[in-house]
Structures are given as structure tokens and as C-alpha cells.
Tab-separated table of C-alpha atoms and ligand atoms in Angstrom:
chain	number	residue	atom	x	y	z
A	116	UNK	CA	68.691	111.693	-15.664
A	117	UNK	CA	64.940	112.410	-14.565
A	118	UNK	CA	64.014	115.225	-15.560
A	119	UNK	CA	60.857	117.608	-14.112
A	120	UNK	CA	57.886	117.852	-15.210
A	121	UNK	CA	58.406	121.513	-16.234
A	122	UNK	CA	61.276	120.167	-18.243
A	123	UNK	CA	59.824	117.522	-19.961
A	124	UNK	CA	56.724	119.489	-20.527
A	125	UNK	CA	59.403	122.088	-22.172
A	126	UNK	CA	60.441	119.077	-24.495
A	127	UNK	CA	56.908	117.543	-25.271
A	128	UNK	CA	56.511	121.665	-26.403
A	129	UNK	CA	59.600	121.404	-28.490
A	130	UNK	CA	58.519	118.253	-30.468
A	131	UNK	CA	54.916	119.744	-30.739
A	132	UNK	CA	52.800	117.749	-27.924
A	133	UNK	CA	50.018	119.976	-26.513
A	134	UNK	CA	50.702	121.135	-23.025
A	135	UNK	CA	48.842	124.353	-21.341
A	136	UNK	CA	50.692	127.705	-20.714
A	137	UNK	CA	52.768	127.989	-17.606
A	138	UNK	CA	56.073	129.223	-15.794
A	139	UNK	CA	58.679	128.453	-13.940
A	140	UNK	CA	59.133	129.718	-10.539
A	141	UNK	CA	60.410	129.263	-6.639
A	142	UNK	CA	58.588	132.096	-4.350
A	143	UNK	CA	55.171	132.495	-3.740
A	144	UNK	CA	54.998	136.491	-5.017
A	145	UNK	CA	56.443	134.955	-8.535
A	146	UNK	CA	53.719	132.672	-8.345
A	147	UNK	CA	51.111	135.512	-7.867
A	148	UNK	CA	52.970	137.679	-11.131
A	149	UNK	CA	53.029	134.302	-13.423
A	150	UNK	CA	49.337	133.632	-12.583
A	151	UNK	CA	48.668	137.368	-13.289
A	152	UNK	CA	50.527	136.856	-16.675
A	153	UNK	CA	48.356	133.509	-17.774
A	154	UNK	CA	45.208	134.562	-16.429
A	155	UNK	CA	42.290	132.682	-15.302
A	156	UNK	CA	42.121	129.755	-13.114
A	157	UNK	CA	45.974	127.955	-12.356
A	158	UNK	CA	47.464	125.135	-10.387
A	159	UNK	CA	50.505	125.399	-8.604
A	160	UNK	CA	52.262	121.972	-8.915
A	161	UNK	CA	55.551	120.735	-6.538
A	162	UNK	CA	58.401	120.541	-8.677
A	163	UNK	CA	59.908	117.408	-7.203
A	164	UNK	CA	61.644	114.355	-9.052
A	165	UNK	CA	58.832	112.141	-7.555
A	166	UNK	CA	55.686	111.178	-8.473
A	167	UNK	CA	52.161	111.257	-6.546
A	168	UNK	CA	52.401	114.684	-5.962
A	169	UNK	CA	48.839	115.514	-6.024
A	170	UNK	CA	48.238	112.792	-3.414
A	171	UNK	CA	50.657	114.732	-1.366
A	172	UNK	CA	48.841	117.861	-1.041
A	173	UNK	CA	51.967	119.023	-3.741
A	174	UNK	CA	49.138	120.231	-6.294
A	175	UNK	CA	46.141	122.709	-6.044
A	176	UNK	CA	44.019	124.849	-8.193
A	177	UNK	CA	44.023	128.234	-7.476
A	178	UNK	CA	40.759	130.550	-8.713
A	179	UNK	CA	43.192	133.736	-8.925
A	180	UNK	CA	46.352	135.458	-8.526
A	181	UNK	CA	46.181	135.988	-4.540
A	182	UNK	CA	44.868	132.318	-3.821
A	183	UNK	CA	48.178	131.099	-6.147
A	184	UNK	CA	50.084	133.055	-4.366
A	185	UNK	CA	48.390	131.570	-1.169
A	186	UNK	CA	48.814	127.995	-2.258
A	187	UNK	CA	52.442	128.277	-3.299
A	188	UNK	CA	53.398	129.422	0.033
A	189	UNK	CA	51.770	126.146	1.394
A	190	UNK	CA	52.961	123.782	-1.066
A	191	UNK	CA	56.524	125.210	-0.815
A	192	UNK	CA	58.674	123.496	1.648
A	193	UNK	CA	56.415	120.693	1.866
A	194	UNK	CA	57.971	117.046	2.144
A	195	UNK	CA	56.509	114.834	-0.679
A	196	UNK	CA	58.383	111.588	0.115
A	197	UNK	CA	61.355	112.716	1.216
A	198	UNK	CA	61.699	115.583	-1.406
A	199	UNK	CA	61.133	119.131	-0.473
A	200	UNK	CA	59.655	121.341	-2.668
A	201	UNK	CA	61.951	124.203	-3.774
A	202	UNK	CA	60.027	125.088	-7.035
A	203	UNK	CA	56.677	125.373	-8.433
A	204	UNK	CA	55.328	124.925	-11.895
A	205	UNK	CA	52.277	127.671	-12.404
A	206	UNK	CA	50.108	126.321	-14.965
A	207	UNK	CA	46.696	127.177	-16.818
A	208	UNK	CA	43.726	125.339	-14.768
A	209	UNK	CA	42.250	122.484	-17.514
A	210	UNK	CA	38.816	121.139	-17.412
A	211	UNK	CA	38.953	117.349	-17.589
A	212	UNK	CA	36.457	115.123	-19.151
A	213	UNK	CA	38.783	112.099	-19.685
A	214	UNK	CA	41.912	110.692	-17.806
A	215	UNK	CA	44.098	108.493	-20.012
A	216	UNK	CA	47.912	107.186	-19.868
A	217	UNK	CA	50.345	107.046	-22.317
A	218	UNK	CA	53.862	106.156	-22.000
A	219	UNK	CA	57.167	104.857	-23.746
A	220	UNK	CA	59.476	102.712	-21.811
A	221	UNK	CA	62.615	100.769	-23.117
A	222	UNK	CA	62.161	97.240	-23.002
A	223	UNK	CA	65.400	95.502	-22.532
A	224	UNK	CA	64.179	92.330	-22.500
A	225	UNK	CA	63.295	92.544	-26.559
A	226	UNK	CA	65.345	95.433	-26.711
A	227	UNK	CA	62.741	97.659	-28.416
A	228	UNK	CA	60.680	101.002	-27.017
A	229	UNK	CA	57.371	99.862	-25.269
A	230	UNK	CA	54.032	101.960	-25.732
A	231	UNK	CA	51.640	101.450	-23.276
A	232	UNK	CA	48.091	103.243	-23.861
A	233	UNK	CA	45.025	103.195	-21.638
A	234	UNK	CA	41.801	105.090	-20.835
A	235	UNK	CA	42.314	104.272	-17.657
A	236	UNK	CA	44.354	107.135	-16.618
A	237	UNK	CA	45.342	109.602	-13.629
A	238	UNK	CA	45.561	107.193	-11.496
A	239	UNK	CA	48.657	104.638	-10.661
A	240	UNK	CA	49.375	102.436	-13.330
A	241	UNK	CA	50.518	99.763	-11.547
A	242	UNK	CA	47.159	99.534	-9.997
A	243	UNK	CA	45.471	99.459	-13.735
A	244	UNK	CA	48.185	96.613	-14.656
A	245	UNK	CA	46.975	95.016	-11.543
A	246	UNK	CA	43.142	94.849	-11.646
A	247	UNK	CA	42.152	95.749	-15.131
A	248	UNK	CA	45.544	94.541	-17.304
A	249	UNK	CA	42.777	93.720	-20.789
A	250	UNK	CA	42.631	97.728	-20.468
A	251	UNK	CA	46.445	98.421	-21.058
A	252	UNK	CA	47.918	98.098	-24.288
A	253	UNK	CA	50.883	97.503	-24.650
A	254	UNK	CA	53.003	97.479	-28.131
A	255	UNK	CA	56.324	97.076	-28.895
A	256	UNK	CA	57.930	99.284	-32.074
A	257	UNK	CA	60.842	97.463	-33.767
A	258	UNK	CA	63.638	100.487	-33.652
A	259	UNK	CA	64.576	99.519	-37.258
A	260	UNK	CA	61.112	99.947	-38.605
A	261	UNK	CA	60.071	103.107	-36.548
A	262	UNK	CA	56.565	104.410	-35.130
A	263	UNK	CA	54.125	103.634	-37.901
A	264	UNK	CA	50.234	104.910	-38.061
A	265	UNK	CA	49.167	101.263	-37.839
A	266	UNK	CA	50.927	101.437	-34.936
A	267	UNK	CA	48.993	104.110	-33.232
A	268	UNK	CA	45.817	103.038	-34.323
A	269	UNK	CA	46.150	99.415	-32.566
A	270	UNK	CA	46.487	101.714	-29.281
A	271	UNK	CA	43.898	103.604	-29.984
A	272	UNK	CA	40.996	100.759	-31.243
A	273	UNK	CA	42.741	98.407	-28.513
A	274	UNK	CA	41.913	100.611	-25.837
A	275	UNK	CA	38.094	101.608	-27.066
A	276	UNK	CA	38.880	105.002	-27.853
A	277	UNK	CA	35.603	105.601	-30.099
A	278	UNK	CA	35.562	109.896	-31.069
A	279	UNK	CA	37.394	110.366	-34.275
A	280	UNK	CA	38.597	113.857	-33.189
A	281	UNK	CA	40.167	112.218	-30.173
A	282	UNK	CA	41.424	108.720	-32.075
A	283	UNK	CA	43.371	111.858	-34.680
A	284	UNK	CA	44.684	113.810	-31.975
A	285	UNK	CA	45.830	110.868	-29.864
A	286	UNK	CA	47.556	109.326	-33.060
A	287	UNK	CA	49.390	112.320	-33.323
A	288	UNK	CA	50.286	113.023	-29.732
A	289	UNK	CA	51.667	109.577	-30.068
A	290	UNK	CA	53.907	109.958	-33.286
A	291	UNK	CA	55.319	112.972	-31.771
A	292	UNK	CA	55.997	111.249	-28.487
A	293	UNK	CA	57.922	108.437	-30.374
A	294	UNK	CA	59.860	111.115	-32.158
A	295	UNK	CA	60.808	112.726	-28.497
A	296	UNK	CA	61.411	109.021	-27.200
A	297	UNK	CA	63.947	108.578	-30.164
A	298	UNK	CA	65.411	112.503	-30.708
A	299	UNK	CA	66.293	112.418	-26.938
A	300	UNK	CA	67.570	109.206	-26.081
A	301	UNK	CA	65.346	108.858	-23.223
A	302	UNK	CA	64.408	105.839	-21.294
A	303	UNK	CA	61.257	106.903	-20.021
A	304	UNK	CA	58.501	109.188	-21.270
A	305	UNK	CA	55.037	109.041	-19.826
A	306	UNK	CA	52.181	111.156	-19.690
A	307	UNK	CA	50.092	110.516	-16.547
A	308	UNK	CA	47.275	111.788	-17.240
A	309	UNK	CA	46.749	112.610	-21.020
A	310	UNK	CA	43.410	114.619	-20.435
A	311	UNK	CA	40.510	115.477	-22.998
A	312	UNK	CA	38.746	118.594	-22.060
A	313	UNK	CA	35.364	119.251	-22.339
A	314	UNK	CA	35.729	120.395	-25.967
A	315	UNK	CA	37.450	117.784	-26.849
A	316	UNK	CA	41.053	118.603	-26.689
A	317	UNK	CA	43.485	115.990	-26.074
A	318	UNK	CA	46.995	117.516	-23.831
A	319	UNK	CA	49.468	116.355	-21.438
A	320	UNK	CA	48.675	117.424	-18.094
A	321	UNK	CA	51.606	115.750	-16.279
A	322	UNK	CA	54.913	114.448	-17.283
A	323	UNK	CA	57.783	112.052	-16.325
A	324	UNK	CA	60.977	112.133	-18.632
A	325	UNK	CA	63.518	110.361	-17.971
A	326	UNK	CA	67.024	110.770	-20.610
A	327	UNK	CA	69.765	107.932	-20.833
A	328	UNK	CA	73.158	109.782	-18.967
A	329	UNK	CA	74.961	107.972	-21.659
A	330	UNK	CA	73.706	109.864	-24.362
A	331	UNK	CA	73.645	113.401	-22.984
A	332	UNK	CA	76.945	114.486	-24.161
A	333	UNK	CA	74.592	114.612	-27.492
A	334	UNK	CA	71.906	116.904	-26.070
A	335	UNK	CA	73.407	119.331	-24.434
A	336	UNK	CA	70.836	121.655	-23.482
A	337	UNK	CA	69.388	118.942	-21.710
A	338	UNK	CA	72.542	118.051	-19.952
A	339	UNK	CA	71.842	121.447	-18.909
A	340	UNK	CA	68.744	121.180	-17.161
A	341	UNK	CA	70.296	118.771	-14.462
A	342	UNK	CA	69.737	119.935	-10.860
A	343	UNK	CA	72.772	120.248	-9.166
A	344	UNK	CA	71.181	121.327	-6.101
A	345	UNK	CA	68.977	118.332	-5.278
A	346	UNK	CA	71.755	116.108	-6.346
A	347	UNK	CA	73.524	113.967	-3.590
A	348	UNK	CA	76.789	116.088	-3.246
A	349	UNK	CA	79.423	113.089	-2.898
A	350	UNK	CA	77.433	112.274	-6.717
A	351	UNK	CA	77.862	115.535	-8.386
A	352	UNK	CA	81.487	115.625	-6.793
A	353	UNK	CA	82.069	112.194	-8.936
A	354	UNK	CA	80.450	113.010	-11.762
A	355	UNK	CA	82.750	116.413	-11.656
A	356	UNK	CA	85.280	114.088	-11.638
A	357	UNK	CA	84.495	111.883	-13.872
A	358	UNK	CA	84.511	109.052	-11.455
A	359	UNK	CA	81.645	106.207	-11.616
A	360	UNK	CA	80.359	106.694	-8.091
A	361	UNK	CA	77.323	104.714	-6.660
A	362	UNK	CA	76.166	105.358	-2.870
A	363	UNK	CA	75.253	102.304	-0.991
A	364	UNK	CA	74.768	102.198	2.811
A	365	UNK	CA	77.344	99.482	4.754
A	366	UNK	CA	81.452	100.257	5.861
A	367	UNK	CA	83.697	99.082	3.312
A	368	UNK	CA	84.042	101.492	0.179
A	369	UNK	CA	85.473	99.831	-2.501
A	370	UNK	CA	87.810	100.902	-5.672
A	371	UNK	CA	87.649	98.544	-8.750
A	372	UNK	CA	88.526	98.326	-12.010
A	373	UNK	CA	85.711	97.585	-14.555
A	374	UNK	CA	81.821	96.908	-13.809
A	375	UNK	CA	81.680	93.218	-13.284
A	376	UNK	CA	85.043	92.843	-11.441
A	377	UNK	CA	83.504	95.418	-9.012
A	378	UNK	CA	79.824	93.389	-8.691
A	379	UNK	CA	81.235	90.657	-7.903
A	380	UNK	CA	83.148	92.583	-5.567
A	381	UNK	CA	79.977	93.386	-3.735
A	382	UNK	CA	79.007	89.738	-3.547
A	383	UNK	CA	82.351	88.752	-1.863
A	384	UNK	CA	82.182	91.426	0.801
A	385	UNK	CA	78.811	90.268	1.336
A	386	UNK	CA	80.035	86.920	1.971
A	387	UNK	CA	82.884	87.837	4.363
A	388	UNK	CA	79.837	89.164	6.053
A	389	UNK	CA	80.173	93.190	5.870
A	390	UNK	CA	78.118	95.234	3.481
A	391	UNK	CA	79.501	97.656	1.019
A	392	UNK	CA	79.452	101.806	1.817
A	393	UNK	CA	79.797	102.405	-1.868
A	394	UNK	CA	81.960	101.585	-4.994
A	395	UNK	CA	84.175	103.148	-7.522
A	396	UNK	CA	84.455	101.919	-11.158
A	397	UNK	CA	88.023	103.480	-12.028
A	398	UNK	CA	87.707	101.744	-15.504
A	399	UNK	CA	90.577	100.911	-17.603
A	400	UNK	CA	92.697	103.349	-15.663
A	401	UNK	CA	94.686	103.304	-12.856
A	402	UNK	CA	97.105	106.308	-12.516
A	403	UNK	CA	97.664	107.959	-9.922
A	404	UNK	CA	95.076	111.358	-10.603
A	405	UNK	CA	92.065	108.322	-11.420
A	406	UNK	CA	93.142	106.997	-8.124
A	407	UNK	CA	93.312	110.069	-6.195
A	408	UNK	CA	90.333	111.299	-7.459
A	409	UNK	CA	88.539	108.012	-6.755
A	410	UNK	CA	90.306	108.194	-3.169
A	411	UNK	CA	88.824	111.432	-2.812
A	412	UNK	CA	85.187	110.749	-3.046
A	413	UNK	CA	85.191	107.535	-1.497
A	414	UNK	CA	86.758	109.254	1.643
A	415	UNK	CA	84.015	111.728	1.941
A	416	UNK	CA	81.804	109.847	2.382
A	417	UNK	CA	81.697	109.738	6.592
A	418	UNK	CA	79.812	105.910	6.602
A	419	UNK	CA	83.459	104.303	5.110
A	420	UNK	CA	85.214	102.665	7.919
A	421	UNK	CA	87.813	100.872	5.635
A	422	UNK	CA	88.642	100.856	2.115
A	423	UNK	CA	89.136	97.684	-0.657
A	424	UNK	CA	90.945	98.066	-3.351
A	425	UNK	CA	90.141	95.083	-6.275
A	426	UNK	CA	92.057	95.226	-9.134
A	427	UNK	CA	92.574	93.048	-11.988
A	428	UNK	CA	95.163	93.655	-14.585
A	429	UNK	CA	94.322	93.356	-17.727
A	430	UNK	CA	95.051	96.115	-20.114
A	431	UNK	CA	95.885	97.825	-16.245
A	432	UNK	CA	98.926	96.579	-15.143
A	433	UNK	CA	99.311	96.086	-11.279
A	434	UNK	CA	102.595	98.057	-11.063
A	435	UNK	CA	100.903	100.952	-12.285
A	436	UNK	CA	98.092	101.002	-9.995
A	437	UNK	CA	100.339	100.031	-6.924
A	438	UNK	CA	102.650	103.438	-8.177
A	439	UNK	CA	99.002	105.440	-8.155
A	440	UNK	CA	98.504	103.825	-4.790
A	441	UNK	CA	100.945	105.789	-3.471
A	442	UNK	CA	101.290	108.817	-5.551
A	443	UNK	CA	97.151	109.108	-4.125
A	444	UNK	CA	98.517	108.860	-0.581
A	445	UNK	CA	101.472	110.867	-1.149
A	446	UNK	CA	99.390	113.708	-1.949
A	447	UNK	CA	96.418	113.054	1.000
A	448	UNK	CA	96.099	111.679	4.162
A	449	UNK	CA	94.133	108.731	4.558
A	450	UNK	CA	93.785	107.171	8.154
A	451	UNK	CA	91.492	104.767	7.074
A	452	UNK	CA	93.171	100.922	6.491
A	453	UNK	CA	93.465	100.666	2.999
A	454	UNK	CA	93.195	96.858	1.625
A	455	UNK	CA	95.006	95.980	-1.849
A	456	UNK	CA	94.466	92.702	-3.674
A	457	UNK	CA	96.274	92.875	-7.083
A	458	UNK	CA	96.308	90.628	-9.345
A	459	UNK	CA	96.812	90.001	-13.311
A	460	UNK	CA	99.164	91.433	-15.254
A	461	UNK	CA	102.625	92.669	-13.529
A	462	UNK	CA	100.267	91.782	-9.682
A	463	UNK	CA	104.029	90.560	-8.560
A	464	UNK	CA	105.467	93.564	-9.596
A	465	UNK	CA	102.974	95.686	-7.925
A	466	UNK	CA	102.843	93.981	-4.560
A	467	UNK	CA	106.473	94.392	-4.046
A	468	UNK	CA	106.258	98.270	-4.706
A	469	UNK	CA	103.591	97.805	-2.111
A	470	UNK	CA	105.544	96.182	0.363
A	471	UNK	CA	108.287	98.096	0.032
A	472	UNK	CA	107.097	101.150	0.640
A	473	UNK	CA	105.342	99.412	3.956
A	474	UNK	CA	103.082	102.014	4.762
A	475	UNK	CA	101.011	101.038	8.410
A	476	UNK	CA	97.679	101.587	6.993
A	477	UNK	CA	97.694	99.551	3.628
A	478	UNK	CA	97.259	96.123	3.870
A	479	UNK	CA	98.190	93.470	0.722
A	480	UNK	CA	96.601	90.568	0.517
A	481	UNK	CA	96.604	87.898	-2.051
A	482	UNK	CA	93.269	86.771	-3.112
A	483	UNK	CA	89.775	88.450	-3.599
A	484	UNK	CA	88.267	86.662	-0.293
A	485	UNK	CA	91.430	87.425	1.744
A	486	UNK	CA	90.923	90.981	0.949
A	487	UNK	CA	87.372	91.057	1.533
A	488	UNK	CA	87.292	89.139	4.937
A	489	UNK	CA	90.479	91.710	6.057
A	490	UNK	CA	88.531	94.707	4.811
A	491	UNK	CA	85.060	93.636	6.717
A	492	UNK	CA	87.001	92.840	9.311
A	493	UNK	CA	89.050	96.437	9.735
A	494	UNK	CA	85.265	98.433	9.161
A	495	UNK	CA	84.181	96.580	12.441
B	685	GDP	P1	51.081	113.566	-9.950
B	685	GDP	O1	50.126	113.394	-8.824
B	685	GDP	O2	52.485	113.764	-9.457
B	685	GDP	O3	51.003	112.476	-10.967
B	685	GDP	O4	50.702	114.945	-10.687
B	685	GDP	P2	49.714	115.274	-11.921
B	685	GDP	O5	50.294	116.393	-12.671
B	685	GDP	O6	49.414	114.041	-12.693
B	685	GDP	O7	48.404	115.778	-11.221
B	685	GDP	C1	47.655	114.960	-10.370
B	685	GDP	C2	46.193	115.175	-10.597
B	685	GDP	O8	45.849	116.533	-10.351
B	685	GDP	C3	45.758	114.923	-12.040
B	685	GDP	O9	45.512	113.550	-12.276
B	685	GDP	C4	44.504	115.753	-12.119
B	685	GDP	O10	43.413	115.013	-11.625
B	685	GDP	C5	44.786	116.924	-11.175
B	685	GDP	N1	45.134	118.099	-11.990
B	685	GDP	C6	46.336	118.465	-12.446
B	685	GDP	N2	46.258	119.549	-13.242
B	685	GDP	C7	44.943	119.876	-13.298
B	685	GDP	C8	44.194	120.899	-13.980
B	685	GDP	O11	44.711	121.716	-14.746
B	685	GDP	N3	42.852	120.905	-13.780
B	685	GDP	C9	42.228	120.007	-12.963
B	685	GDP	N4	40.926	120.066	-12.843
B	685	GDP	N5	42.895	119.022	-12.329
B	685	GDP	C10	44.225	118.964	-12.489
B	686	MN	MN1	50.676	112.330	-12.988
């Protein structure tokens, strides 16, 4: 879950990262009270899950409370690549000095947490990687051993940070990043840019914090901070259901049991030739409410011109799923041709229940390919 930058600015707070004084709001007269409240020179920054805001036109400085309130009515409703803003972050101008980047990614490929430090900040990173890549540094931390000060000071001397007030700060900005990277179970934190004022204060200016969905049944106050509203609806509809719903953008929805089984099932409707609407992961379950309620979001969604059903038994028998089958359609209507393949444990069994109930619009067929051709072939 990505969280915005108010929110992750909330958590950098929480775990003791400088960031400046701000709040929270969505009209433009709110944004005239809040920079009444902080006082002084603000921005107004677009709330959006997006970055490159302030390329966008989606962040300003504003030199008092009627210019904020000026700017927020401009920024709100604005498109920054294909989000529109709906709320505003009011925060305490900054005077910058320095731009640098810091950030902790999960590396899957040596399964450790990535930091990546350079002074070469504010701007896109991928563009520092690109033409400067001796100025980022990046360091892996072995979980088991944790974030140690040796650590932060290769990041620091590696990237020619010379003031010892900013070398302390920095090295402690990054042991309490670590320790929000960790606490959180987040996949991505980044801080683009960390500035140093004029005085010499290090802060986060911007932030981009993104939290593992597996692990938020242990935080939840930051389950909590999800936005409902800017999710797709057919998604929060699944995830109300507790269905593993992914949106893709061809006919043929498609109802699986188990991650790879339903992959591959992607690959072999790509093969027949048609392209995939979207797929359902009903797990190791297959009775008749996981089917219904997989039934149910897949047939929302308007793009589905005919549905696939791929199941292998395993610990699911076939009988079973054929009996949710048509419990599903017993309780809904479903015009759409339905295509079953069944297979695996009791797949006889269950393709007999389907035949004998012979309904017009489900359609057995024997082998994964079979299925797949029939089911591209009914979306045309
Ligand atoms: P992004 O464009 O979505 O990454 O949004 P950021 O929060 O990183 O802001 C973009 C840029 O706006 C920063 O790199 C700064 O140059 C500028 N900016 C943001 N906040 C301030 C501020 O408080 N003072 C000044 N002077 N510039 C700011
Ligand atoms: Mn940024």
C-alpha cells in the first residue's frame, strides 16, 4: 500500500525523522486557516499517490495566508498524471541549501533492505543512476545483523558529505529510517529530497512510503490510512471480500485456484490468442460463497465478455468446486458463457455434476488449452 506523503511524513514523525510543521486538508479556506495556524511562508503540495508533483504545477510556495488559499484553489482539481488532486498538504516554507536522496528499498534479489544515499538530490533518481551512478551509494544491510553506525558512515564518506553537523544528523536520520523500514514492514521508503537549510539543518522535505499489504494486519493504524476513495472500486470490492483480484485490460476473466496455476493461466489464453480482462486467485478454496464472491467481482467488471474457470484439485477437490459452480449460479444470474476445465482430484466426479445439471451457458472442457481456445473464442 503507498501511502501519501502526509502519511509517511506522519510516520517519519513517529520514529523521530525531522519533518516541518503542517496539516492536512481538502478546501482552499482550510488551507488559508492551517497557514494562519503555522505562520510564515507555506507550500501547498498535491496530495496524490504519484510522484513529480512539483513538475506538475502540484506544488507552490505561498508568502501568506490569502496567496495559500489562492494556490490551493489552483492546485486542487488539477490532473497530475492521471490523478486528481482531492487534498493538499499545507506545510512550513524551508530554505534549501542542499538537495540530497535517501532511500530504503527491498532487494529481492539478495533478499536484504537496500540504502541508497546521494548528494545529488531533488531531482529524478533514475536520471542520477543514469549519468552520475559513482555518486549513488548504494549498501545493502544484512536483516540478521541490523543497521549499524559503520553502516551509515560508508553513506555518508561515500557520498562526500564533508560538515560534521550534517555527517551526525544524516547518520541519525538514517538509523531512524532503518528502524521505520523494519517497524513497518514497508517496501519502500525514500526521501526525495532530504534538504539542509541554510543553518544547517538536515529534514525530509518529501516522502514516498510504501508498506507490504501482507503485513498490515500487524499495523493497524496504518491499515487505516488506506484511501478508499481513490481506490479502483471493483479492488476495494475484492479486497472487502477477501478475494485476490488483479485488473488487467483484455475479455476473458478468469477464476483459478492458487498463484501459479492462474499465471500460467494467463500465458495459455495468450496463446489461444485472446488477452485476459482480469483474474481471481480463489486459493485453496472452492465453496460455493469463495465462488460466488469471486463470480461477483469478476462480473462487474463491464470489459469481461466470457469467463474461464481453471481449477486444479489438489487439496480442492473438483466435485466441490463443480457443487460451488452451481450453488454461485443458483444464487445470480450470469449470461456470460462460463468455461470449466477441472481437473485433479475427484475432476471426473465434478464434470459429471457439471453435465448433469447442463446448464446452456457453462461449457466443460477437458484440458487447459481446450478451455482457453473455447473461452477466447466465446469473448470474440
Ligand atoms: P515531488 O515533485 O512530487 O517529488 O515533490 P517534492 O515534495 O519533492 O517537492 C518538489 C520540489 O519542490 C522540491 O525538490 C523542492 O525543490 C521544492 N520544495 C518543496 N518544498 C519546499 C519548501 O519548503 N521550500 C522550497 N524552497 N522549496 C520546496
Ligand atoms: Mn520529491
Amino acid at each position: 500500500m503507498d501511502l501519501y506523503e502526509y502519511q509517511g511524513k506522519q510516520l517519519f514523525s513517529r520514529f523521530g525523522i525531522p519533518v516541518s510543521d503542517g496539516r492536512y486538508v481538502t478546501t482552499p479556506e482550510k488551507a488559508r486557516t492551517a497557514a494562519e495556524e503555522i505562520g510564515g511562508a507555506v507550500v501547498v503540495k498535491a496530495q496524490v499517490l504519484t510522484g513529480g508533483r512539483g513538475k506538475a504545477g502540484g506544488i507552490k510556495l505561498a508568502d501568506d495566508p490569502a496567496d495559500a488559499e489562492e494556490k490551493a484553489r489552483g492546485i486542487l482539481g488539477l490532473d497530475i498524471r492521471g490523478h486528481v488532486v482531492r487534498k493538499l498538504w499545507i506545510e512550513s516554507a524551508s530554505e534549501i541549501a542542499k538537495e540530497y536522496y535517501l532511500s530504503i528499498t527491498f532487494d529481492r534479489g539478495t533478499k536484504q533492505p537496500l540504502l541508497m544515499f546521494t548528494t545529488q538530490g531533488g531531482v529524478d533518481i533514475e536520471e542520477v543512476a543514469e549519468t552520475n551512478p559513482d555518486a549513488l551509494i548504494r549498501l545493502h544491510v544484512d536483516p540478521l545483523e541490523g543497521f549499524q553506525p559503520y553502516h551509515a558512515r560508508r553513506l555518508i564518506y561515500g557520498a562526500g558529505v564533508e560538515d560534521p553537523s550534517e555527517q551526525k544528523q544524516i547518520a541519525a536520520i538514517l538509523a531512524k529510517l532503518y528502524e521505520a523500514f523494519v517497524g513497518t514492514d514497508a517496501m519502500l521508503c525514500e526521501i526525495n529530497p532530504l534538504i539542509v537549510t541554510p543553518d544547517g539543518e538536515v529534514k525530509a522535505l518529501d516522502s514516498k512510503f510504501t508498506v507490504d499489504d501482507n503485513a498490515l494486519y500487524k499495523h493497524p493504524e496504518i491499515a487505516e490510512m488506506r484511501d478508499v476513495e481513490a481506490a479502483d472500486p471493483l479492488e476495494a470490492l475484492a479486497r472487502e471480500k477477501d478475494v485476490t483480484y488483479v485488473k488487467l485490460d483484455g475479455e476473458v476473466g478468469i477464476l483459478g485456484n492458487g498463484a501459479g496455476l492462474v499465471m500460467s493461466t494467463l500465458d495459455v489464453i495468450a496463446l489461444a490468442g485472446g488477452r485476459a480482462a482480469n483474474f481471481c486467485d480463489l486459493g485453496g478454496g472452492g465453496d460455493a460463497e469463495g465462488v460466488v464472491d469471486a463470480l461477483e467481482v469478476i462480473t462487474r467488471d463491464p470489459q469481461v465478455k466470457s469467463i474461464f474457470f481453471n481449477i486444479f484439485g489438489g487439496i480442492t477437490r473438483c466435485d466441490e468446486v463443480a457443487k460451488g459452480i452451481l450453488a454461485a449460479l443458483e444464487r445470480m444470474t450470469i449470461e456470460l458463457p462460463i468455461v470449466v476445465r477441472l481437473d485433479g482430484t475427484n475432476a471426473e466426479e465434478g464434470r459429471k455434476i457439471l453435465a448433469d445439471a447442463a446448464i446452456a451457458n457453462v461449457h466443460p472442457e477437458a484440458t487447459m488449452l481446450d478451455g482457453a481456445r473455447r473461452a477466447v473464442e466465446l469473448a470474440a
